[in-house]
C-alpha cells in the first residue's frame, strides 16, 4: 500500500485544473444500461471508483472500451439485452454506489438481483429508500441471503414523496420512473448538480424529465425497455468537491491558488464561508481564485451540513481541518451521516483540539498543528488529513492512501505543482 509524506508549512501557490466529477460520473455510467445504442463518455476522471463502475458494467456483460487520453478516460459503453441482470456481492461491496444499477437493470430486464452494499466507515448507509422507490413503481422486492431481488413485468408511474433528501435514491427514482408506463411526480428530491446532470443525460437519451434543479420532478415514462440513447458524447461536469477541497487547502495554508475548470455556483456556500473566514475569493471565467496570502488570522465560522444548496457533507472534514487552525472556536454540525467524525481522532494526532458529542463537533482553533503519522479511514477524511499535513509543521505520513485515490485524481502531483512538499511512497 502507498502512503503520502508531506512536509507542511508551505503556502500553496499557482493554479490547479479540476477533474470531472466522480459523483456525477458514477450514476451516469450506470444509466448507460438503459441506452439502446453505445454511449461515449469523453472526459471521465482516472479514479479507482470510475474504473470500478466501468468494470461492473463489463462483468454484467456490457461492452466497455476505455482509452486513456491525457488525464482523462474516454470510454465507450454498449449494454445489450444479452447482458446479465445480476450484480454480485464481491463487486457491489467494494463500491456502495453500485446499488444504482438496481433500477436500470430492473427497467431493462424486468428483473434485477443486486447485492446489498453493506455499510461503510461513515455510516450504515441503508438502501431502504431505493427499495421503496422500486416497490412504489410496482416492482416485487424480496431480500434474501444479502441480495435484493426485484421483478416487474412493467413499471407504472406514480407519486413518490421522499421523507428526506437522498441523492442516490433520487437518482434511482429518475432512472427507473423514466422507464415506467405513465407519469411520475417525485417530491423532496436531491437538487445536487450531479443529480441534475444525470437528468440532463437521461433527457439526452430520450427520457422526459421536468423540474431538474427543483425539489419536484415530473417524469413522463415510456412503454419501451430502453431509451434510444444520446446523439452526442457525454461530458461530465467538474468535481465541485475536489474544487472545494483545493479551495480549503489554499485558505488553510494561507496561499493563493487559481482553481480552474470549476463551477463556483456549485459550491457557492463554501466560497461564502471562506470569505466569512477572512479569505478573498473572486470568480474567474472558468473557476475562481482563493487568496489567503494577506489573511493574518483565520476567523472561525460555524457550519451545518445539509442537502444542496446547503454546505456539502463531503466538504465537512476538510472544513474541520481548516477550522483547527482558526483564531477562535467554531462548531460543525453533521446532519447527513450518522458517523462522519472519524477524522477527529486522526486530527488529534496532529495537535487539533476538538470535542464532539452526537452530530456536533466543537473545534478550538490552535496556533499550529504538528506533523505525525496518521491513517486515512474514508475518502473525505483522507482529504482532511492531507490539508492537516499541508498546514502542520514538520512531516506528516498519511497511510491507507487508497481511500483518497478513489475520489481525487493525482492529488499528490496536483499539490506538488502548487508548491507542496508531498511524495507518494510504497509501505
Ligand atoms: C451520495 O451518497 C454521494 N455519493 C456521497 O458522497 C455524499 O456524501 C451523499 O450523496 C450526500 O451528499 C455518490 O454520489 C456516489 P444519500 P448517497 O442517499 O446517495 C440516508 C463521497 O465522499 N439514506 O444522499 O449514498 C443515508 O444513510 C460520497 O463522494 C437512507 O437512510 O447519499 C444518509 O444518512 C460519500 N436510506 C442520508 O440518507 C437510503 O435508502 C443521505 O444519503 C438512502 C440513504
CSV table of C-alpha atoms and ligand atoms in Angstrom, one decimal:
chain,number,residue,atom,x,y,z
A,1,UNK,CA,0.0,0.0,0.0
A,2,UNK,CA,1.1,3.6,-0.7
A,3,UNK,CA,1.4,6.4,1.9
A,4,UNK,CA,1.8,10.1,1.4
A,5,UNK,CA,4.6,12.0,3.0
A,6,UNK,CA,4.0,15.8,3.5
A,7,UNK,CA,6.4,18.4,4.8
A,8,UNK,CA,3.9,21.1,5.9
A,9,UNK,CA,4.0,24.8,6.4
A,10,UNK,CA,4.2,25.8,2.7
A,11,UNK,CA,1.5,28.1,1.3
A,12,UNK,CA,0.0,26.7,-1.9
A,13,UNK,CA,0.6,29.0,-4.9
A,14,UNK,CA,-0.3,28.7,-8.6
A,15,UNK,CA,-3.2,27.2,-10.5
A,16,UNK,CA,-4.8,23.7,-10.5
A,17,UNK,CA,-7.1,22.1,-13.1
A,18,UNK,CA,-10.1,20.3,-11.5
A,19,UNK,CA,-11.1,16.9,-12.9
A,20,UNK,CA,-14.5,15.7,-13.9
A,21,UNK,CA,-16.9,14.8,-11.1
A,22,UNK,CA,-16.7,11.3,-9.6
A,23,UNK,CA,-20.2,11.6,-8.1
A,24,UNK,CA,-21.6,12.8,-11.5
A,25,UNK,CA,-19.8,10.1,-13.5
A,26,UNK,CA,-20.9,7.1,-11.4
A,27,UNK,CA,-24.7,7.4,-11.8
A,28,UNK,CA,-24.2,8.4,-15.5
A,29,UNK,CA,-22.2,5.3,-16.2
A,30,UNK,CA,-24.9,3.2,-14.6
A,31,UNK,CA,-27.6,5.0,-16.6
A,32,UNK,CA,-25.9,3.7,-19.8
A,33,UNK,CA,-27.6,0.4,-19.0
A,34,UNK,CA,-30.8,2.0,-20.3
A,35,UNK,CA,-29.4,3.0,-23.7
A,36,UNK,CA,-30.3,1.3,-26.9
A,37,UNK,CA,-27.1,2.5,-28.5
A,38,UNK,CA,-23.5,2.8,-27.5
A,39,UNK,CA,-22.6,5.8,-25.3
A,40,UNK,CA,-19.2,7.7,-25.4
A,41,UNK,CA,-18.0,9.4,-22.2
A,42,UNK,CA,-15.4,11.8,-23.3
A,43,UNK,CA,-13.7,13.1,-20.1
A,44,UNK,CA,-14.1,10.5,-17.2
A,45,UNK,CA,-11.6,11.1,-14.4
A,46,UNK,CA,-9.0,8.5,-13.8
A,47,UNK,CA,-10.2,7.3,-10.4
A,48,UNK,CA,-10.5,3.8,-8.9
A,49,UNK,CA,-14.2,4.3,-8.4
A,50,UNK,CA,-14.8,5.2,-12.0
A,51,UNK,CA,-12.6,2.2,-13.2
A,52,UNK,CA,-14.7,0.1,-10.9
A,53,UNK,CA,-18.1,1.3,-12.2
A,54,UNK,CA,-17.0,0.6,-15.8
A,55,UNK,CA,-15.8,-2.9,-14.6
A,56,UNK,CA,-19.2,-3.6,-13.1
A,57,UNK,CA,-20.8,-3.0,-16.5
A,58,UNK,CA,-18.2,-5.2,-18.1
A,59,UNK,CA,-18.8,-8.0,-15.6
A,60,UNK,CA,-22.6,-7.6,-16.2
A,61,UNK,CA,-21.8,-8.4,-19.8
A,62,UNK,CA,-21.8,-4.8,-21.2
A,63,UNK,CA,-19.2,-4.0,-23.9
A,64,UNK,CA,-16.8,-1.4,-22.5
A,65,UNK,CA,-13.8,0.1,-24.2
A,66,UNK,CA,-11.6,2.6,-22.4
A,67,UNK,CA,-8.8,4.8,-23.8
A,68,UNK,CA,-6.6,6.9,-21.7
A,69,UNK,CA,-6.4,10.3,-23.3
A,70,UNK,CA,-4.0,12.6,-21.4
A,71,UNK,CA,-5.5,12.8,-17.9
A,72,UNK,CA,-8.9,11.6,-19.0
A,73,UNK,CA,-10.5,8.3,-19.8
A,74,UNK,CA,-12.6,8.1,-23.0
A,75,UNK,CA,-15.0,5.2,-22.5
A,76,UNK,CA,-17.5,3.6,-24.9
A,77,UNK,CA,-20.2,1.6,-23.2
A,78,UNK,CA,-22.6,-0.6,-25.1
A,79,UNK,CA,-25.1,-2.5,-22.9
A,80,UNK,CA,-27.2,-5.1,-24.8
A,81,UNK,CA,-30.0,-7.5,-23.9
A,82,UNK,CA,-27.7,-10.4,-23.6
A,83,UNK,CA,-26.1,-8.9,-20.6
A,84,UNK,CA,-26.8,-10.2,-17.0
A,85,UNK,CA,-29.2,-8.7,-14.5
A,86,UNK,CA,-27.2,-10.0,-11.5
A,87,UNK,CA,-24.7,-7.7,-9.7
A,88,UNK,CA,-22.7,-9.9,-7.4
A,89,UNK,CA,-21.7,-9.2,-3.8
A,90,UNK,CA,-17.9,-9.1,-4.5
A,91,UNK,CA,-18.5,-6.2,-6.9
A,92,UNK,CA,-21.1,-4.3,-5.0
A,93,UNK,CA,-19.4,-4.5,-1.6
A,94,UNK,CA,-16.4,-2.6,-2.9
A,95,UNK,CA,-18.3,0.4,-4.0
A,96,UNK,CA,-21.6,1.4,-2.4
A,97,UNK,CA,-22.7,3.5,-5.4
A,98,UNK,CA,-23.1,0.2,-7.3
A,99,UNK,CA,-26.6,0.0,-5.8
A,100,UNK,CA,-27.6,2.4,-8.6
A,101,UNK,CA,-27.6,-0.5,-11.1
A,102,UNK,CA,-30.7,-1.8,-9.5
A,103,UNK,CA,-33.2,0.5,-11.2
A,104,UNK,CA,-31.7,0.3,-14.7
A,105,UNK,CA,-31.3,-3.5,-14.6
A,106,UNK,CA,-34.9,-3.8,-13.4
A,107,UNK,CA,-36.2,-1.5,-16.1
A,108,UNK,CA,-34.3,-3.1,-18.9
A,109,UNK,CA,-34.7,-6.8,-18.0
A,110,UNK,CA,-37.9,-6.8,-15.9
A,111,UNK,CA,-35.8,-8.2,-13.1
A,112,UNK,CA,-32.6,-7.4,-11.1
A,113,UNK,CA,-30.6,-9.2,-8.5
A,114,UNK,CA,-28.2,-6.8,-6.7
A,115,UNK,CA,-26.3,-7.5,-3.5
A,116,UNK,CA,-27.0,-5.3,-0.6
A,117,UNK,CA,-24.0,-3.0,-0.4
A,118,UNK,CA,-23.3,-3.2,3.3
A,119,UNK,CA,-22.2,-0.2,5.4
A,120,UNK,CA,-19.1,1.9,5.3
A,121,UNK,CA,-16.9,4.0,7.6
A,122,UNK,CA,-19.3,6.9,7.6
A,123,UNK,CA,-22.5,5.1,8.5
A,124,UNK,CA,-24.8,2.1,7.9
A,125,UNK,CA,-25.8,3.6,4.5
A,126,UNK,CA,-29.1,1.8,4.2
A,127,UNK,CA,-30.8,1.4,0.9
A,128,UNK,CA,-34.4,1.3,2.1
A,129,UNK,CA,-35.4,4.3,0.1
A,130,UNK,CA,-34.1,2.7,-3.1
A,131,UNK,CA,-36.2,-0.3,-2.4
A,132,UNK,CA,-39.2,1.9,-1.5
A,133,UNK,CA,-38.9,3.6,-5.0
A,134,UNK,CA,-38.9,0.2,-6.8
A,135,UNK,CA,-41.9,-1.0,-4.8
A,136,UNK,CA,-43.9,2.2,-5.4
A,137,UNK,CA,-43.3,1.8,-9.2
A,138,UNK,CA,-44.8,-1.7,-9.0
A,139,UNK,CA,-41.8,-4.0,-8.5
A,140,UNK,CA,-42.0,-7.1,-6.3
A,141,UNK,CA,-39.0,-7.0,-4.0
A,142,UNK,CA,-37.6,-9.8,-1.8
A,143,UNK,CA,-34.3,-9.6,0.2
A,144,UNK,CA,-32.7,-12.9,0.5
A,145,UNK,CA,-29.2,-14.0,1.6
A,146,UNK,CA,-27.8,-10.5,1.2
A,147,UNK,CA,-29.4,-9.9,-2.2
A,148,UNK,CA,-32.2,-7.6,-3.3
A,149,UNK,CA,-34.3,-9.5,-5.9
A,150,UNK,CA,-36.6,-7.1,-7.8
A,151,UNK,CA,-39.1,-8.2,-10.5
A,152,UNK,CA,-41.6,-6.2,-12.5
A,153,UNK,CA,-43.4,-7.0,-15.8
A,154,UNK,CA,-43.8,-3.3,-16.4
A,155,UNK,CA,-43.2,-0.5,-14.0
A,156,UNK,CA,-46.0,2.0,-13.6
A,157,UNK,CA,-45.7,5.8,-13.0
A,158,UNK,CA,-46.8,7.0,-9.5
A,159,UNK,CA,-46.3,9.8,-6.9
A,160,UNK,CA,-43.3,9.4,-4.6
A,161,UNK,CA,-42.5,11.8,-1.7
A,162,UNK,CA,-39.1,11.2,0.0
A,163,UNK,CA,-39.1,11.6,3.8
A,164,UNK,CA,-35.8,13.3,3.5
A,165,UNK,CA,-33.4,14.2,0.6
A,166,UNK,CA,-31.3,11.2,-0.7
A,167,UNK,CA,-29.0,11.8,-3.6
A,168,UNK,CA,-28.8,8.1,-4.6
A,169,UNK,CA,-32.5,7.3,-4.1
A,170,UNK,CA,-33.5,10.4,-6.1
A,171,UNK,CA,-31.2,9.2,-8.9
A,172,UNK,CA,-32.6,5.7,-8.7
A,173,UNK,CA,-36.1,7.1,-8.9
A,174,UNK,CA,-35.2,9.2,-12.0
A,175,UNK,CA,-33.6,6.3,-13.9
A,176,UNK,CA,-36.5,3.9,-13.0
A,177,UNK,CA,-39.5,6.1,-13.4
A,178,UNK,CA,-38.2,7.3,-16.8
A,179,UNK,CA,-38.8,3.7,-17.9
A,180,UNK,CA,-42.2,3.3,-16.3
A,181,UNK,CA,-45.6,3.4,-18.1
A,182,UNK,CA,-47.2,6.8,-17.5
A,183,UNK,CA,-46.2,9.8,-15.4
A,184,UNK,CA,-44.5,10.0,-12.1
A,185,UNK,CA,-44.3,13.0,-9.7
A,186,UNK,CA,-41.4,12.8,-7.3
A,187,UNK,CA,-41.1,15.3,-4.4
A,188,UNK,CA,-38.4,16.3,-1.9
A,189,UNK,CA,-35.7,15.2,-4.3
A,190,UNK,CA,-32.0,15.9,-4.4
A,191,UNK,CA,-31.1,19.2,-6.3
A,192,UNK,CA,-27.4,18.4,-6.2
A,193,UNK,CA,-25.6,19.3,-9.5
A,194,UNK,CA,-24.7,15.7,-10.0
A,195,UNK,CA,-28.4,14.7,-9.9
A,196,UNK,CA,-29.3,17.5,-12.3
A,197,UNK,CA,-26.6,16.3,-14.7
A,198,UNK,CA,-27.9,12.8,-14.6
A,199,UNK,CA,-31.3,14.2,-15.5
A,200,UNK,CA,-29.8,16.1,-18.5
A,201,UNK,CA,-28.1,12.9,-19.6
A,202,UNK,CA,-31.3,10.8,-19.4
A,203,UNK,CA,-33.2,13.5,-21.3
A,204,UNK,CA,-30.5,13.5,-24.0
A,205,UNK,CA,-31.1,9.7,-24.2
A,206,UNK,CA,-34.8,10.3,-24.8
A,207,UNK,CA,-36.3,10.5,-21.3
A,208,UNK,CA,-38.8,13.2,-20.4
A,209,UNK,CA,-37.8,14.7,-17.0
A,210,UNK,CA,-39.1,18.1,-16.0
A,211,UNK,CA,-38.2,20.2,-12.9
A,212,UNK,CA,-34.5,19.4,-12.8
A,213,UNK,CA,-32.8,21.5,-10.1
A,214,UNK,CA,-36.1,22.0,-8.2
A,215,UNK,CA,-37.4,19.8,-5.3
A,216,UNK,CA,-40.1,18.2,-7.5
A,217,UNK,CA,-39.6,16.2,-10.7
A,218,UNK,CA,-42.3,15.3,-13.2
A,219,UNK,CA,-41.2,12.3,-15.3
A,220,UNK,CA,-43.1,11.1,-18.3
A,221,UNK,CA,-42.3,7.4,-18.8
A,222,UNK,CA,-42.2,5.1,-21.8
A,223,UNK,CA,-43.6,1.7,-22.9
A,224,UNK,CA,-40.1,0.7,-24.1
A,225,UNK,CA,-37.5,-1.1,-22.0
A,226,UNK,CA,-34.7,1.1,-23.3
A,227,UNK,CA,-34.1,4.7,-24.2
A,228,UNK,CA,-32.9,5.5,-27.8
A,229,UNK,CA,-29.6,6.9,-26.4
A,230,UNK,CA,-27.8,10.2,-26.7
A,231,UNK,CA,-26.8,11.6,-30.1
A,232,UNK,CA,-23.5,13.1,-28.9
A,233,UNK,CA,-20.8,12.1,-26.4
A,234,UNK,CA,-21.4,12.7,-22.7
A,235,UNK,CA,-19.2,15.3,-21.0
A,236,UNK,CA,-19.1,15.1,-17.2
A,237,UNK,CA,-19.2,18.3,-15.1
A,238,UNK,CA,-16.2,19.4,-13.0
A,239,UNK,CA,-15.9,17.9,-9.5
A,240,UNK,CA,-17.2,20.5,-7.1
A,241,UNK,CA,-15.9,18.5,-4.1
A,242,UNK,CA,-12.4,18.4,-5.5
A,243,UNK,CA,-12.6,22.1,-6.3
A,244,UNK,CA,-13.8,22.8,-2.7
A,245,UNK,CA,-11.0,20.7,-1.3
A,246,UNK,CA,-8.3,22.6,-3.1
A,247,UNK,CA,-10.0,25.9,-2.1
A,248,UNK,CA,-9.9,25.0,1.6
A,249,UNK,CA,-6.3,23.8,1.2
A,250,UNK,CA,-5.3,27.1,-0.3
A,251,UNK,CA,-7.1,29.0,2.5
A,252,UNK,CA,-5.6,26.8,5.3
A,253,UNK,CA,-2.1,27.2,4.0
A,254,UNK,CA,-2.6,31.0,3.5
A,255,UNK,CA,-1.7,30.6,-0.1
A,256,UNK,CA,-3.1,31.9,-3.4
A,257,UNK,CA,-4.5,29.4,-5.8
A,258,UNK,CA,-6.5,29.7,-9.0
A,259,UNK,CA,-9.0,26.8,-9.3
A,260,UNK,CA,-9.6,26.2,-13.0
A,261,UNK,CA,-12.3,24.2,-14.7
A,262,UNK,CA,-14.6,24.7,-11.7
A,263,UNK,CA,-18.2,25.9,-11.4
A,264,UNK,CA,-18.3,28.3,-8.5
A,265,UNK,CA,-22.1,28.2,-8.3
A,266,UNK,CA,-21.9,24.5,-7.4
A,267,UNK,CA,-20.1,25.4,-4.1
A,268,UNK,CA,-21.4,28.9,-3.5
A,269,UNK,CA,-21.9,28.3,0.2
A,270,UNK,CA,-18.3,27.1,0.7
A,271,UNK,CA,-16.9,30.2,-1.1
A,272,UNK,CA,-19.3,32.3,1.0
A,273,UNK,CA,-17.9,30.7,4.2
A,274,UNK,CA,-14.3,31.1,3.0
A,275,UNK,CA,-15.0,34.8,2.6
A,276,UNK,CA,-16.6,34.9,6.1
A,277,UNK,CA,-13.4,33.3,7.5
A,278,UNK,CA,-11.4,36.3,6.1
A,279,UNK,CA,-10.2,34.9,2.8
A,280,UNK,CA,-10.5,36.7,-0.6
A,281,UNK,CA,-12.4,34.6,-3.2
A,282,UNK,CA,-13.0,36.1,-6.7
A,283,UNK,CA,-14.7,34.4,-9.6
A,284,UNK,CA,-12.9,34.0,-12.9
A,285,UNK,CA,-14.1,32.9,-16.3
A,286,UNK,CA,-13.6,29.2,-15.7
A,287,UNK,CA,-13.5,29.0,-11.9
A,288,UNK,CA,-12.3,31.2,-9.1
A,289,UNK,CA,-9.2,32.4,-7.2
A,290,UNK,CA,-8.7,31.8,-3.4
A,291,UNK,CA,-6.3,34.3,-2.0
A,292,UNK,CA,-5.4,34.0,1.7
A,293,UNK,CA,-1.8,35.4,1.3
A,294,UNK,CA,-2.8,38.5,3.2
A,295,UNK,CA,-5.1,36.8,5.7
A,296,UNK,CA,-3.5,37.4,9.1
A,297,UNK,CA,-5.8,35.4,11.3
A,298,UNK,CA,-8.4,32.9,10.1
A,299,UNK,CA,-11.8,33.8,11.5
A,300,UNK,CA,-13.8,30.8,13.0
A,301,UNK,CA,-17.0,30.0,11.0
A,302,UNK,CA,-19.7,27.6,12.1
A,303,UNK,CA,-21.2,25.2,9.5
A,304,UNK,CA,-24.1,22.8,9.3
A,305,UNK,CA,-24.1,20.2,6.6
A,306,UNK,CA,-27.3,19.9,4.5
A,307,UNK,CA,-28.5,18.9,1.1
A,308,UNK,CA,-27.7,21.2,-1.9
A,309,UNK,CA,-27.5,24.2,-1.9
A,310,UNK,CA,-26.5,23.7,1.7
A,311,UNK,CA,-23.0,23.0,3.0
A,312,UNK,CA,-21.9,19.7,1.4
A,313,UNK,CA,-21.3,16.9,3.8
A,314,UNK,CA,-18.4,15.9,1.5
A,315,UNK,CA,-16.5,19.1,2.5
A,316,UNK,CA,-17.2,18.8,6.2
A,317,UNK,CA,-14.0,17.0,7.1
A,318,UNK,CA,-11.9,19.4,5.0
A,319,UNK,CA,-13.6,22.4,6.7
A,320,UNK,CA,-12.8,20.9,10.1
A,321,UNK,CA,-9.0,20.7,9.3
A,322,UNK,CA,-9.2,24.4,8.3
A,323,UNK,CA,-11.1,25.4,11.5
A,324,UNK,CA,-8.5,23.5,13.6
A,325,UNK,CA,-6.1,26.4,12.9
A,326,UNK,CA,-8.7,29.3,13.1
A,327,UNK,CA,-8.3,32.1,15.6
A,328,UNK,CA,-11.1,31.1,17.9
A,329,UNK,CA,-13.7,28.4,18.4
A,330,UNK,CA,-16.2,27.0,15.9
A,331,UNK,CA,-18.8,24.3,15.6
A,332,UNK,CA,-19.6,21.8,12.9
A,333,UNK,CA,-23.0,20.0,12.8
A,334,UNK,CA,-23.2,17.0,10.5
A,335,UNK,CA,-26.8,16.4,9.6
A,336,UNK,CA,-26.4,13.9,6.7
A,337,UNK,CA,-24.4,10.9,8.0
A,338,UNK,CA,-24.6,9.5,11.5
A,339,UNK,CA,-20.9,8.7,11.8
A,340,UNK,CA,-18.9,11.2,9.9
A,341,UNK,CA,-16.5,12.4,12.6
A,342,UNK,CA,-13.9,9.6,12.3
A,343,UNK,CA,-11.3,12.0,11.1
A,344,UNK,CA,-11.3,13.8,14.5
A,345,UNK,CA,-9.2,11.0,16.1
A,346,UNK,CA,-6.6,11.5,13.4
A,347,UNK,CA,-6.7,15.3,13.6
A,348,UNK,CA,-6.0,14.9,17.4
A,349,UNK,CA,-2.7,13.3,16.4
A,350,UNK,CA,-1.7,16.5,14.6
A,351,UNK,CA,-2.5,18.5,17.7
A,352,UNK,CA,-6.0,19.7,16.9
A,353,UNK,CA,-8.3,20.5,19.8
A,354,UNK,CA,-11.8,19.1,19.0
A,355,UNK,CA,-14.5,17.7,21.2
A,356,UNK,CA,-17.7,16.1,19.8
A,357,UNK,CA,-21.0,14.8,21.0
A,358,UNK,CA,-23.6,13.2,18.7
A,359,UNK,CA,-23.6,15.1,15.4
A,360,UNK,CA,-21.9,18.2,16.7
A,361,UNK,CA,-18.1,18.9,16.9
A,362,UNK,CA,-16.6,21.8,18.9
A,363,UNK,CA,-13.3,23.0,17.5
A,364,UNK,CA,-10.9,25.1,19.5
A,365,UNK,CA,-8.5,26.7,17.0
A,366,UNK,CA,-4.8,26.3,17.8
A,367,UNK,CA,-1.8,28.3,16.5
A,368,UNK,CA,-0.3,25.4,14.7
A,369,UNK,CA,-0.5,21.7,14.1
A,370,UNK,CA,2.4,19.4,14.3
A,371,UNK,CA,3.2,16.6,11.7
A,372,UNK,CA,2.7,13.0,12.7
A,373,UNK,CA,1.8,9.6,11.1
A,374,UNK,CA,-1.9,9.3,10.6
A,375,UNK,CA,-4.3,6.9,8.9
A,376,UNK,CA,-7.0,7.6,6.3
A,377,UNK,CA,-10.3,5.9,7.0
A,378,UNK,CA,-12.5,7.1,4.2
A,379,UNK,CA,-12.3,9.3,1.1
A,380,UNK,CA,-13.1,12.7,2.5
A,381,UNK,CA,-11.3,12.0,5.9
A,382,UNK,CA,-8.2,11.4,3.8
A,383,UNK,CA,-8.6,14.8,2.2
A,384,UNK,CA,-9.0,16.3,5.7
A,385,UNK,CA,-5.7,14.8,6.7
A,386,UNK,CA,-3.9,16.0,3.6
A,387,UNK,CA,-5.0,19.5,4.5
A,388,UNK,CA,-3.9,18.9,8.1
A,389,UNK,CA,-0.5,17.7,6.8
A,390,UNK,CA,-0.1,20.7,4.5
A,391,UNK,CA,-0.7,23.1,7.4
A,392,UNK,CA,1.2,21.2,10.1
A,393,UNK,CA,4.8,22.0,11.0
A,394,UNK,CA,7.1,19.1,10.2
A,395,UNK,CA,6.4,15.8,8.5
A,396,UNK,CA,3.0,14.0,8.2
A,397,UNK,CA,2.7,10.5,6.9
A,398,UNK,CA,-0.8,9.5,5.6
A,399,UNK,CA,-1.3,5.8,5.4
A,400,UNK,CA,-4.0,3.8,3.5
A,401,UNK,CA,-4.0,6.4,0.8
A,402,UNK,CA,-6.0,4.1,-1.5
A,403,UNK,CA,-9.0,5.8,0.1
A,404,UNK,CA,-8.0,9.1,-1.4
A,405,UNK,CA,-7.3,7.6,-4.8
A,406,UNK,CA,-11.0,6.7,-5.1
A,407,UNK,CA,-12.0,10.3,-5.5
A,408,UNK,CA,-9.0,12.5,-6.2
A,409,UNK,CA,-7.1,12.2,-9.4
A,410,UNK,CA,-3.3,12.6,-9.0
A,411,UNK,CA,-3.8,14.6,-5.8
A,412,UNK,CA,0.0,14.4,-4.9
A,413,UNK,CA,1.0,15.6,-8.3
A,414,UNK,CA,-1.5,18.4,-8.3
A,415,UNK,CA,-0.4,19.6,-4.9
A,416,UNK,CA,3.3,19.4,-5.8
A,417,UNK,CA,2.6,21.6,-8.8
A,418,UNK,CA,1.2,24.1,-6.2
A,419,UNK,CA,4.4,24.1,-4.2
A,420,UNK,CA,3.5,21.5,-1.6
A,421,UNK,CA,6.3,19.2,-0.5
A,422,UNK,CA,4.5,15.9,-0.9
A,423,UNK,CA,5.6,12.5,-2.1
A,424,UNK,CA,3.9,9.2,-2.6
A,425,UNK,CA,5.8,6.2,-1.1
A,426,UNK,CA,5.5,2.4,-1.0
A,427,UNK,CA,4.9,0.9,2.5
B,1,LIG,C1,-24.1,10.5,-2.3
B,1,LIG,O1,-24.2,9.3,-1.5
B,1,LIG,C2,-22.6,10.7,-2.5
B,1,LIG,N1,-22.0,9.5,-3.2
B,1,LIG,C3,-21.9,10.9,-1.2
B,1,LIG,O2,-20.5,11.1,-1.5
B,1,LIG,C4,-22.5,12.1,-0.5
B,1,LIG,O3,-21.9,12.2,0.8
B,1,LIG,C5,-24.0,11.9,-0.3
B,1,LIG,O4,-24.6,11.6,-1.6
B,1,LIG,C6,-24.7,13.1,0.3
B,1,LIG,O5,-24.5,14.2,-0.5
B,1,LIG,C7,-22.2,9.4,-4.6
B,1,LIG,O6,-22.8,10.3,-5.2
B,1,LIG,C8,-21.6,8.2,-5.3
B,1,LIG,P1,-27.7,9.9,0.3
B,1,LIG,P2,-25.6,8.6,-1.2
B,1,LIG,O7,-28.6,8.8,-0.2
B,1,LIG,O8,-26.5,8.8,-2.4
B,1,LIG,C9,-29.5,8.0,4.2
B,1,LIG,C10,-18.2,10.8,-1.4
B,1,LIG,O9,-17.4,11.1,-0.4
B,1,LIG,N2,-30.2,7.0,3.4
B,1,LIG,O10,-28.0,11.3,-0.1
B,1,LIG,O11,-25.4,7.3,-0.7
B,1,LIG,C11,-28.0,7.9,4.2
B,1,LIG,O12,-27.6,6.9,5.2
B,1,LIG,C12,-19.5,10.2,-1.0
B,1,LIG,O13,-18.0,11.1,-2.6
B,1,LIG,C13,-31.2,6.2,3.9
B,1,LIG,O14,-31.4,6.2,5.1
B,1,LIG,O15,-26.2,9.6,0.0
B,1,LIG,C14,-27.6,9.2,4.7
B,1,LIG,O16,-27.7,9.3,6.1
B,1,LIG,C15,-19.7,9.8,0.4
B,1,LIG,N3,-31.8,5.3,3.1
B,1,LIG,C16,-28.6,10.2,4.0
B,1,LIG,O17,-29.7,9.3,3.7
B,1,LIG,C17,-31.5,5.2,1.8
B,1,LIG,O18,-32.1,4.4,1.1
B,1,LIG,C18,-28.2,10.8,2.7
B,1,LIG,O19,-27.6,9.8,1.9
B,1,LIG,C19,-30.5,6.1,1.2
B,1,LIG,C20,-29.9,7.0,2.0
